[in-house]
CSV table of C-alpha atoms and ligand atoms in Angstrom, one decimal:
chain,number,residue,atom,x,y,z
W,1,MET,CA,-17.0,-11.7,2.8
W,2,SER,CA,-15.5,-11.2,6.7
W,3,ALA,CA,-16.7,-8.5,9.2
W,4,GLU,CA,-13.3,-7.3,9.3
W,5,HIS,CA,-12.4,-6.4,6.0
W,6,PRO,CA,-14.9,-4.4,4.0
W,7,ARG,CA,-13.8,-5.3,0.6
W,8,THR,CA,-11.6,-8.9,-0.1
W,9,ASP,CA,-11.4,-8.9,-4.0
W,10,VAL,CA,-9.0,-11.9,-3.7
W,11,VAL,CA,-7.8,-14.6,-1.1
W,12,VAL,CA,-4.1,-15.6,-1.7
W,13,VAL,CA,-3.3,-18.7,0.3
W,14,GLY,CA,0.4,-19.4,0.9
W,15,ALA,CA,3.0,-16.1,1.5
W,16,GLY,CA,6.0,-17.6,0.3
W,17,ILE,CA,8.1,-15.7,-2.7
W,18,ILE,CA,5.1,-16.7,-4.8
W,19,GLY,CA,1.8,-15.8,-3.0
W,20,THR,CA,3.4,-12.6,-1.7
W,21,LEU,CA,4.9,-11.4,-4.8
W,22,ILE,CA,1.1,-12.2,-6.4
W,23,ALA,CA,-0.4,-10.4,-3.4
W,24,ARG,CA,1.4,-7.3,-3.9
W,25,GLU,CA,0.8,-7.4,-7.6
W,26,LEU,CA,-2.7,-7.6,-7.3
W,27,ALA,CA,-3.2,-4.8,-4.8
W,28,GLY,CA,-0.9,-2.5,-7.1
W,29,ARG,CA,-3.8,-3.2,-9.4
W,30,GLY,CA,-6.4,-1.9,-6.8
W,31,LEU,CA,-7.4,-5.3,-5.6
W,32,GLY,CA,-8.2,-5.7,-2.0
W,33,VAL,CA,-6.3,-8.8,-0.9
W,34,LEU,CA,-6.0,-10.6,1.6
W,35,LEU,CA,-3.3,-13.2,2.5
W,36,LEU,CA,-2.9,-16.1,4.8
W,37,ASP,CA,-0.4,-18.3,6.1
W,38,PRO,CA,0.4,-19.8,9.3
W,39,ALA,CA,3.7,-18.8,9.2
W,40,PRO,CA,4.4,-15.9,6.4
W,41,GLY,CA,7.4,-15.2,4.6
W,42,ARG,CA,8.9,-18.5,5.8
W,43,GLY,CA,8.7,-22.0,3.4
W,44,ALA,CA,11.0,-23.2,0.8
W,45,SER,CA,11.4,-19.3,-0.1
W,46,ILE,CA,14.0,-18.7,2.5
W,47,GLY,CA,15.5,-22.1,2.7
W,48,ASN,CA,17.1,-21.9,-0.9
W,49,ALA,CA,20.1,-21.0,-2.8
W,50,GLY,CA,19.0,-17.7,-3.8
W,51,LEU,CA,19.9,-17.7,-7.6
W,52,LEU,CA,18.4,-16.2,-10.4
W,53,VAL,CA,19.3,-18.5,-13.3
W,54,PRO,CA,18.0,-18.5,-16.7
W,55,SER,CA,20.7,-20.9,-17.7
W,56,PHE,CA,19.1,-23.5,-14.8
W,57,THR,CA,15.2,-23.7,-16.7
W,58,ARG,CA,16.2,-27.1,-18.3
W,59,PRO,CA,13.5,-29.4,-16.5
W,60,MET,CA,14.9,-32.3,-13.8
W,61,ALA,CA,12.7,-34.6,-16.5
W,62,ASP,CA,15.2,-35.3,-18.7
W,63,PRO,CA,16.8,-39.0,-19.5
W,64,SER,CA,20.2,-38.2,-17.7
W,65,THR,CA,18.4,-37.6,-14.8
W,66,LEU,CA,16.4,-40.8,-14.7
W,67,TRP,CA,19.7,-42.7,-15.2
W,68,GLU,CA,21.3,-40.5,-12.0
W,69,GLY,CA,18.0,-40.9,-9.8
W,70,LEU,CA,18.7,-44.6,-10.1
W,71,ARG,CA,22.4,-44.1,-9.2
W,72,GLY,CA,21.0,-41.7,-6.2
W,73,MET,CA,18.8,-44.7,-5.3
W,74,THR,CA,21.2,-47.6,-5.0
W,75,GLY,CA,24.2,-45.4,-3.5
W,76,GLY,CA,25.9,-43.9,-6.5
W,77,ASP,CA,25.0,-40.7,-6.0
W,78,ALA,CA,23.6,-39.0,-3.0
W,79,SER,CA,22.2,-35.6,-4.7
W,80,LEU,CA,19.0,-37.2,-5.9
W,81,THR,CA,17.0,-39.5,-3.9
W,82,ILE,CA,13.5,-41.1,-3.2
W,83,GLY,CA,12.1,-40.1,0.3
W,84,SER,CA,9.2,-42.6,0.1
W,85,LEU,CA,7.4,-45.4,-2.0
W,86,SER,CA,4.1,-44.4,-1.3
W,87,PRO,CA,1.5,-44.9,-4.5
W,88,THR,CA,1.3,-40.7,-4.4
W,89,VAL,CA,5.0,-41.0,-4.8
W,90,LEU,CA,5.3,-43.8,-7.4
W,91,GLY,CA,2.5,-42.2,-9.6
W,92,TRP,CA,4.5,-38.9,-9.5
W,93,LEU,CA,7.7,-40.8,-10.6
W,94,ALA,CA,5.9,-42.5,-13.6
W,95,ARG,CA,4.6,-39.1,-14.6
W,96,PHE,CA,8.3,-37.7,-14.1
W,97,ALA,CA,9.7,-40.6,-16.0
W,98,ALA,CA,6.8,-40.4,-18.8
W,99,ALA,CA,8.1,-36.7,-19.0
W,100,ALA,CA,11.7,-37.2,-18.8
W,101,ARG,CA,11.7,-38.2,-23.2
W,102,PRO,CA,14.3,-36.8,-25.3
W,103,GLY,CA,13.9,-33.3,-26.5
W,104,ARG,CA,11.0,-32.5,-24.4
W,105,ALA,CA,13.6,-30.7,-21.9
W,106,GLY,CA,15.0,-28.5,-24.7
W,107,ARG,CA,11.5,-27.4,-25.3
W,108,VAL,CA,10.9,-26.6,-21.6
W,109,ALA,CA,13.8,-24.4,-21.1
W,110,ALA,CA,12.6,-22.1,-24.4
W,111,ARG,CA,9.4,-21.6,-22.7
W,112,LEU,CA,10.8,-20.6,-19.1
W,113,VAL,CA,14.0,-18.5,-20.4
W,114,GLY,CA,12.4,-15.3,-20.7
W,115,PRO,CA,10.3,-14.9,-17.5
W,116,ALA,CA,13.6,-16.2,-15.8
W,117,ARG,CA,15.3,-13.5,-17.4
W,118,ALA,CA,13.4,-10.8,-15.9
W,119,ALA,CA,13.8,-12.1,-12.2
W,120,ALA,CA,16.8,-9.6,-11.5
W,121,GLY,CA,15.5,-6.9,-12.8
W,122,GLU,CA,12.1,-7.1,-10.9
W,123,TYR,CA,14.0,-7.8,-7.3
W,124,ALA,CA,15.6,-4.7,-8.2
W,125,LYS,CA,12.3,-3.2,-8.2
W,126,LEU,CA,11.3,-4.5,-4.7
W,127,ALA,CA,14.5,-3.2,-3.3
W,128,ALA,CA,13.8,0.4,-4.5
W,129,GLU,CA,10.3,0.1,-3.8
W,130,THR,CA,11.0,-0.9,0.2
W,131,GLY,CA,14.5,0.7,0.5
W,132,LEU,CA,15.7,-3.1,1.6
W,133,ASP,CA,18.8,-4.6,0.7
W,134,LEU,CA,18.1,-7.7,-0.9
W,135,GLY,CA,21.4,-8.3,-2.0
W,136,VAL,CA,20.7,-8.5,-5.4
W,137,ALA,CA,24.3,-9.2,-7.1
W,138,GLY,CA,24.9,-9.8,-11.0
W,139,ASN,CA,28.0,-11.9,-10.8
W,140,GLY,CA,26.9,-14.9,-13.3
W,141,TRP,CA,27.2,-18.3,-12.2
W,142,LEU,CA,30.2,-20.7,-12.5
W,143,GLN,CA,29.6,-24.8,-13.2
W,144,VAL,CA,32.3,-26.5,-12.4
W,145,THR,CA,33.2,-30.2,-12.7
W,146,ARG,CA,35.7,-33.0,-11.9
W,147,ARG,CA,34.7,-35.1,-14.7
W,148,PRO,CA,35.7,-34.0,-18.3
W,149,ALA,CA,32.6,-36.3,-19.7
W,150,VAL,CA,30.3,-34.1,-17.3
W,151,LEU,CA,31.7,-30.9,-19.0
W,152,ARG,CA,31.3,-32.1,-22.5
W,153,ARG,CA,27.8,-32.8,-21.6
W,154,LYS,CA,27.2,-29.5,-19.8
W,155,LEU,CA,28.5,-27.7,-23.2
W,156,ALA,CA,26.2,-29.9,-25.3
W,157,LEU,CA,23.2,-28.8,-23.2
W,158,THR,CA,24.6,-24.9,-23.2
W,159,ARG,CA,24.8,-24.9,-26.7
W,160,ALA,CA,21.2,-25.4,-27.1
W,161,LEU,CA,20.6,-23.0,-24.5
W,162,ALA,CA,22.7,-20.5,-26.7
W,163,LYS,CA,19.7,-20.5,-28.9
W,164,GLU,CA,17.6,-19.0,-26.6
W,165,GLY,CA,20.0,-16.3,-26.4
W,166,ILE,CA,21.6,-17.6,-22.9
W,167,ASP,CA,25.6,-16.6,-22.9
W,168,HIS,CA,28.3,-18.8,-21.6
W,169,GLU,CA,32.2,-18.7,-21.3
W,170,VAL,CA,34.1,-22.2,-20.9
W,171,LEU,CA,37.0,-22.0,-18.7
W,172,THR,CA,40.1,-24.0,-18.5
W,173,ARG,CA,41.2,-25.6,-15.1
W,174,ALA,CA,44.0,-23.1,-15.2
W,175,GLU,CA,41.7,-20.0,-15.8
W,176,LEU,CA,39.3,-21.6,-13.2
W,177,ARG,CA,42.0,-21.5,-10.8
W,178,ILE,CA,42.7,-17.7,-11.7
W,179,ARG,CA,38.8,-16.5,-11.1
W,180,GLU,CA,38.6,-18.6,-8.0
W,181,PRO,CA,41.9,-20.0,-6.5
W,182,GLU,CA,40.2,-21.4,-3.5
W,183,LEU,CA,39.0,-23.9,-5.5
W,184,GLY,CA,40.2,-27.9,-5.3
W,185,SER,CA,43.0,-28.7,-7.7
W,186,ASP,CA,40.9,-31.8,-9.1
W,187,LEU,CA,38.2,-29.7,-11.3
W,188,ALA,CA,38.4,-30.4,-15.2
W,189,GLY,CA,37.2,-27.2,-15.7
W,190,ALA,CA,34.0,-25.1,-15.7
W,191,VAL,CA,31.2,-23.3,-17.5
W,192,PHE,CA,30.5,-19.8,-16.6
W,193,PHE,CA,26.7,-18.2,-17.1
W,194,PRO,CA,27.4,-13.9,-17.0
W,195,GLY,CA,23.7,-13.6,-17.3
W,196,ASP,CA,22.6,-15.5,-14.1
W,197,ALA,CA,22.4,-13.4,-10.8
W,198,SER,CA,21.6,-14.0,-7.5
W,199,LEU,CA,20.2,-12.8,-3.9
W,200,ASP,CA,19.4,-13.5,-0.1
W,201,PRO,CA,16.6,-15.4,-0.3
W,202,ALA,CA,15.1,-14.2,3.2
W,203,ALA,CA,15.8,-10.5,2.6
W,204,ALA,CA,14.0,-11.2,-0.6
W,205,THR,CA,11.2,-12.9,1.1
W,206,HIS,CA,11.0,-10.5,3.9
W,207,ALA,CA,10.7,-7.6,1.1
W,208,ALA,CA,7.9,-8.7,-0.4
W,209,LEU,CA,5.8,-9.1,2.1
W,210,VAL,CA,6.8,-5.7,3.3
W,211,ALA,CA,5.9,-4.5,0.1
W,212,ALA,CA,2.6,-6.4,0.0
W,213,LYS,CA,1.9,-4.6,3.2
W,214,LEU,CA,2.6,-1.5,1.9
W,215,ARG,CA,0.3,-1.8,-0.7
W,216,GLY,CA,-2.6,-2.6,1.5
W,217,VAL,CA,-2.4,-6.4,1.6
W,218,ILE,CA,-3.7,-7.9,4.8
W,219,VAL,CA,-1.9,-10.7,6.3
W,220,HIS,CA,-3.4,-13.1,8.4
W,221,ARG,CA,-1.6,-16.0,10.2
W,222,ALA,CA,-4.3,-18.7,9.1
W,223,ARG,CA,-3.8,-22.2,8.1
W,224,VAL,CA,-6.6,-23.3,5.5
W,225,THR,CA,-7.9,-26.5,6.4
W,226,SER,CA,-10.3,-26.5,2.9
W,227,LEU,CA,-12.6,-24.6,0.4
W,228,VAL,CA,-16.1,-24.1,0.7
W,229,ARG,CA,-18.1,-24.7,-2.7
W,230,ARG,CA,-20.7,-23.9,-3.7
W,231,HIS,CA,-22.5,-24.3,-7.6
W,232,GLY,CA,-18.8,-24.9,-8.6
W,233,GLU,CA,-17.4,-21.9,-7.2
W,234,ILE,CA,-15.7,-21.2,-4.4
W,235,THR,CA,-17.3,-19.5,-1.4
W,236,ALA,CA,-14.7,-19.5,1.2
W,237,VAL,CA,-11.5,-20.8,2.6
W,238,ARG,CA,-12.0,-22.3,6.1
W,239,THR,CA,-8.9,-21.7,8.8
W,240,ASP,CA,-8.4,-22.2,12.1
W,241,LEU,CA,-9.4,-18.3,12.5
W,242,GLY,CA,-12.8,-18.7,11.2
W,243,GLU,CA,-14.2,-18.4,7.3
W,244,PHE,CA,-12.8,-16.0,4.5
W,245,SER,CA,-14.6,-15.2,1.7
W,246,ALA,CA,-13.7,-13.2,-1.5
W,247,THR,CA,-14.5,-13.2,-5.3
W,248,THR,CA,-11.4,-15.1,-6.4
W,249,TYR,CA,-9.0,-17.6,-4.8
W,250,VAL,CA,-5.5,-18.3,-5.5
W,251,LEU,CA,-3.9,-21.3,-4.1
W,252,ALA,CA,0.1,-20.4,-3.5
W,253,THR,CA,0.8,-23.1,-1.2
W,254,GLY,CA,3.8,-24.4,-2.2
W,255,ALA,CA,4.9,-28.1,-1.7
W,256,GLY,CA,1.6,-28.2,1.1
W,257,ARG,CA,-2.0,-28.6,0.4
W,258,PRO,CA,-4.6,-27.3,-1.0
W,259,GLY,CA,-2.5,-26.2,-3.8
W,260,GLY,CA,-0.1,-28.7,-4.3
W,261,ARG,CA,-2.4,-31.7,-5.4
W,262,GLY,CA,0.0,-33.6,-7.8
W,263,ILE,CA,3.4,-32.1,-6.6
W,264,GLN,CA,5.7,-34.2,-4.2
W,265,PRO,CA,8.1,-31.9,-2.1
W,266,GLY,CA,11.6,-32.1,-3.5
W,267,TRP,CA,13.4,-31.6,0.1
W,268,GLY,CA,16.7,-29.8,-0.1
W,269,TRP,CA,19.2,-28.6,2.8
W,270,SER,CA,21.1,-25.2,3.3
W,271,ILE,CA,23.9,-24.7,5.4
W,272,ASP,CA,24.8,-20.7,6.1
W,273,VAL,CA,28.5,-20.9,7.1
W,274,PRO,CA,29.4,-17.2,8.8
W,275,ALA,CA,32.4,-16.0,7.0
W,276,THR,CA,33.7,-12.5,7.0
W,277,GLU,CA,35.5,-13.3,3.5
W,278,PRO,CA,33.8,-16.1,1.8
W,279,PRO,CA,36.4,-18.1,0.2
W,280,ILE,CA,34.8,-17.6,-3.2
W,281,GLY,CA,34.1,-14.9,-4.9
W,282,ALA,CA,30.8,-15.5,-7.0
W,283,PRO,CA,28.0,-18.3,-7.0
W,284,LEU,CA,28.9,-21.9,-8.1
W,285,ILE,CA,27.9,-25.1,-8.3
W,286,GLY,CA,29.7,-28.2,-8.0
W,287,LEU,CA,27.9,-30.4,-11.0
W,288,ASP,CA,29.1,-33.3,-9.7
W,289,ASP,CA,27.3,-33.6,-6.3
W,290,HIS,CA,24.9,-30.6,-7.3
W,291,VAL,CA,26.2,-28.5,-3.9
W,292,VAL,CA,25.4,-24.9,-4.6
W,293,PHE,CA,27.4,-22.0,-3.1
W,294,ASN,CA,26.3,-18.2,-2.4
W,295,PRO,CA,28.3,-15.9,-1.0
W,296,LEU,CA,26.3,-13.6,1.0
W,297,ALA,CA,27.2,-10.8,3.3
W,298,GLY,CA,29.1,-12.4,6.7
W,299,ARG,CA,28.2,-16.0,5.4
W,300,ILE,CA,28.2,-18.5,2.5
W,301,ARG,CA,25.2,-20.4,2.0
W,302,ILE,CA,25.7,-23.9,0.7
W,303,THR,CA,22.7,-25.8,-0.8
W,304,GLY,CA,22.0,-29.2,-1.8
W,305,GLY,CA,19.9,-32.6,-1.5
W,306,MET,CA,16.9,-33.5,-3.7
W,307,ARG,CA,14.9,-36.0,-1.6
W,308,ILE,CA,11.5,-36.8,-3.7
W,309,GLY,CA,8.1,-37.5,-1.7
W,310,GLY,CA,7.6,-38.4,2.4
W,311,THR,CA,9.4,-36.3,5.1
W,312,PRO,CA,12.8,-36.8,6.1
W,313,ALA,CA,13.5,-37.7,9.6
W,314,HIS,CA,16.2,-36.3,11.9
W,315,ARG,CA,18.8,-39.0,10.9
W,316,HIS,CA,17.9,-37.9,7.0
W,317,ASP,CA,18.8,-34.5,7.9
W,318,HIS,CA,21.9,-35.4,9.6
W,319,ALA,CA,22.9,-37.8,6.7
W,320,ALA,CA,22.2,-35.3,4.0
W,321,THR,CA,23.9,-32.3,5.8
W,322,ALA,CA,26.9,-34.4,6.0
W,323,ALA,CA,27.2,-35.2,2.5
W,324,ILE,CA,26.6,-31.7,1.3
W,325,ARG,CA,29.1,-30.4,3.8
W,326,GLN,CA,31.7,-33.1,2.7
W,327,ALA,CA,31.0,-32.3,-0.7
W,328,ALA,CA,31.3,-28.9,-0.6
W,329,GLU,CA,34.4,-29.4,1.8
W,330,ARG,CA,35.9,-31.1,-1.6
W,331,LEU,CA,35.4,-28.3,-3.7
W,332,VAL,CA,36.5,-25.4,-1.9
W,333,PRO,CA,38.8,-27.0,0.9
W,334,ALA,CA,39.3,-23.7,2.7
W,335,LEU,CA,35.9,-24.4,4.1
W,336,ARG,CA,37.4,-27.0,6.8
W,337,ASP,CA,38.9,-24.1,8.6
W,338,LEU,CA,34.7,-22.4,8.9
W,339,PRO,CA,32.4,-23.2,11.4
W,340,GLU,CA,29.5,-25.7,11.5
W,341,GLY,CA,27.1,-23.4,10.6
W,342,THR,CA,23.0,-23.0,10.8
W,343,VAL,CA,21.0,-25.5,8.7
W,344,THR,CA,17.8,-25.2,7.4
W,345,ARG,CA,15.5,-27.6,5.5
W,346,ALA,CA,12.8,-27.1,2.9
W,347,ALA,CA,10.4,-28.5,0.5
W,348,ARG,CA,10.8,-27.7,-3.5
W,349,PRO,CA,7.0,-28.1,-4.6
W,350,MET,CA,8.0,-30.3,-8.0
W,351,THR,CA,5.8,-30.9,-10.7
W,352,PRO,CA,6.8,-34.4,-12.5
W,353,ASP,CA,7.5,-32.7,-15.6
W,354,GLY,CA,9.2,-29.3,-14.2
W,355,LEU,CA,6.7,-26.9,-15.4
W,356,PRO,CA,4.8,-24.7,-13.0
W,357,ARG,CA,1.2,-24.7,-12.3
W,358,VAL,CA,0.0,-21.3,-13.1
W,359,VAL,CA,-3.8,-21.7,-14.1
W,360,ARG,CA,-7.1,-21.3,-13.4
W,361,THR,CA,-8.5,-24.5,-11.9
W,362,GLY,CA,-11.8,-23.3,-11.2
W,363,ARG,CA,-14.3,-20.6,-11.9
W,364,ASN,CA,-12.7,-18.4,-9.2
W,365,LEU,CA,-10.2,-20.4,-8.5
W,366,ILE,CA,-6.6,-20.0,-9.7
W,367,THR,CA,-3.4,-22.0,-8.5
W,368,ALA,CA,0.3,-20.8,-8.3
W,369,SER,CA,2.5,-23.8,-7.5
W,370,GLY,CA,4.6,-26.2,-8.5
W,371,HIS,CA,7.8,-24.1,-9.1
W,372,GLY,CA,10.2,-26.4,-8.7
W,373,THR,CA,14.1,-25.4,-8.5
W,374,LEU,CA,12.8,-22.2,-9.8
W,375,GLY,CA,10.3,-20.6,-7.6
W,376,MET,CA,12.9,-17.5,-6.7
W,377,THR,CA,13.3,-17.2,-10.4
W,378,LEU,CA,10.1,-17.4,-11.8
W,379,ALA,CA,8.2,-15.7,-8.9
W,380,PRO,CA,8.0,-12.1,-10.1
W,381,ALA,CA,6.7,-13.6,-13.7
W,382,THR,CA,4.0,-15.8,-12.1
W,383,ALA,CA,3.0,-12.9,-9.9
W,384,ALA,CA,2.5,-10.8,-13.4
W,385,ALA,CA,0.7,-14.0,-14.8
W,386,VAL,CA,-1.8,-14.3,-12.8
W,387,ALA,CA,-2.6,-10.6,-12.7
W,388,LEU,CA,-3.6,-11.5,-16.5
W,389,LEU,CA,-5.7,-14.7,-15.6
W,390,LEU,CA,-8.0,-11.9,-13.5
W,391,GLY,CA,-8.1,-10.2,-16.2
W,392,PRO,CA,-5.6,-7.3,-18.3
W,393,GLY,CA,-5.2,-4.8,-15.6
W,394,ALA,CA,-7.2,-6.1,-13.2
W,395,ARG,CA,-8.8,-3.5,-10.9
W,396,ALA,CA,-11.8,-4.4,-8.3
W,397,ALA,CA,-14.9,-3.8,-10.3
W,398,GLU,CA,-13.3,-5.9,-13.7
W,399,VAL,CA,-13.0,-9.0,-11.6
W,400,PRO,CA,-15.7,-11.6,-12.5
W,401,ARG,CA,-18.2,-11.5,-9.5
H,1,FAD,C1,17.7,-26.3,-1.1
H,1,FAD,C2,16.9,-25.2,-2.0
H,1,FAD,C3,17.9,-24.7,-3.1
H,1,FAD,C4,16.6,-23.7,-4.2
H,1,FAD,N1,17.4,-22.8,-4.7
H,1,FAD,C5,16.5,-22.2,-5.6
H,1,FAD,C6,17.7,-21.4,-6.2
H,1,FAD,O1,19.0,-21.0,-6.1
H,1,FAD,N2,16.9,-20.4,-7.2
H,1,FAD,C7,15.3,-20.4,-7.7
H,1,FAD,O2,14.8,-19.6,-8.2
H,1,FAD,N3,14.5,-21.6,-6.6
H,1,FAD,C8,15.2,-22.1,-5.6
H,1,FAD,N4,14.7,-23.0,-4.7
H,1,FAD,C9,13.5,-23.4,-5.2
H,1,FAD,C10,12.3,-22.1,-4.4
H,1,FAD,O3,13.1,-21.8,-3.0
H,1,FAD,C11,11.2,-22.5,-4.6
H,1,FAD,O4,10.7,-22.7,-5.7
H,1,FAD,C12,9.8,-21.2,-4.0
H,1,FAD,O5,10.7,-21.2,-3.1
H,1,FAD,C13,8.6,-21.8,-3.8
H,1,FAD,O6,7.8,-20.9,-3.4
H,1,FAD,P1,6.3,-21.0,-3.1
H,1,FAD,O7,6.0,-19.7,-2.4
H,1,FAD,O8,5.8,-21.5,-3.9
H,1,FAD,O9,6.4,-22.0,-1.4
H,1,FAD,P2,6.9,-21.8,-0.2
H,1,FAD,O10,8.1,-20.6,-0.2
H,1,FAD,O11,7.2,-23.0,0.3
H,1,FAD,O12,5.8,-21.1,0.5
H,1,FAD,C14,4.3,-21.9,0.4
H,1,FAD,C15,3.9,-21.3,2.1
H,1,FAD,O13,2.7,-21.7,2.0
H,1,FAD,C16,1.8,-22.0,3.0
H,1,FAD,N5,0.9,-22.9,3.4
H,1,FAD,C17,1.2,-24.1,3.2
H,1,FAD,N6,0.0,-24.8,3.0
H,1,FAD,C18,-1.1,-23.9,3.9
H,1,FAD,C19,-2.4,-23.4,4.4
H,1,FAD,N7,-2.8,-24.9,4.2
H,1,FAD,N8,-2.8,-22.9,4.4
H,1,FAD,C20,-2.2,-21.6,4.4
H,1,FAD,N9,-0.4,-21.5,4.1
H,1,FAD,C21,-0.4,-22.3,3.5
H,1,FAD,C22,3.5,-22.3,3.9
H,1,FAD,O14,3.3,-21.8,5.2
H,1,FAD,C23,4.3,-21.4,3.2
H,1,FAD,O15,4.6,-20.1,3.7
H,1,FAD,C24,15.6,-24.0,-4.2
H,1,FAD,C25,14.7,-24.7,-3.3
H,1,FAD,C26,15.2,-25.3,-2.2
H,1,FAD,C27,14.6,-26.2,-1.2
């Protein structure tokens, strides 16, 4: 136990959206929580598209993505690329390929739809708790394509999701132009998911941190360098600020260590383009290039790219953002008149099978990572799940010592 903190029940490592909402949840249940991160409230949680998408719970590991990945590696489609051929990345790819068997992706989606559905309501509660505007909007999500074959495939997958209660509407090219007049004229049609929602990810992550502090969470800017173990238990975390001890430890380090074992970074880029009146009215994805648009207050956020493994160099950043911008302008030509915007690069914590790791990984250690493309969507449910792992209605006295 640290001298500064007379009662630390739980140390949470990592203050992205996952760790911060976990810390808030546990503090709300009466626990003394210490949150450690060298850069709290940043990470992938501020560099994402900000969509809350029950309709997108099908994992990347399915047979068609394997094919897409091969096209990407051979220059056919730049949205999915491999950033390193190190043994750990090759091992991850082998597990990804093994997970991409027919039928499995549908079962994963069925497990994630329920938790994903809760997200918009939970962020609305966070806004009410903090009095902050998170930009939560329930405008649905439009998925457009130039290729009739892609539309047909999307519809087949969508019908499977309908069994999980995900509503959708099919839009013809003409209906699409009425709904979003600034879209390019070469589109074949779209599927609209009215149950999806969106927010401003940086505002949401900031609000989570504010709420955690309001509930008594103590935040230190510290990087955890190792875990101290004794007789199968964690007794402390070592950091650049010294050691911190608690009864239970939660690793929520996203694609970083030590929580991200078995997880590879899935690098993506977001471009914030200033726009007093964004050229599109509601969130949208171009299925051909996987470029996502989220109109926010005073700007439009455009995201794309999925580079598995390694760390991108400056030239990769340049090539990726140029490809994203080009694909975005093809979809929404009016973007050509708007400024370049600012770029953020971020790493999705990718598990090979697309399922987050929210598990007890030791007697007093819980890992909550690997949320991949769905971290904003699944964070509220993960926070509740971690509280359950500590024990139903966990309070300080009930945490096993
Ligand atoms: C381009 C892009 C678009 C995306 N779009 C969406 C979307 O539309 N909807 C959606 O739901 N999800 C989306 N995601 C995914 C989502 O952003 C992530 O799943 C989510 O942010 C992961 O949250 P996290 O808290 O696990 O990780 P992070 O936000 O990365 O936080 C991890 C934190 O751990 C800290 N940390 C790491 N190592 C240590 C250490 N040793 N000691 C202390 N602290 C440490 C880091 O500093 C960081 O702050 C997208 C991601 C990207 C990159």
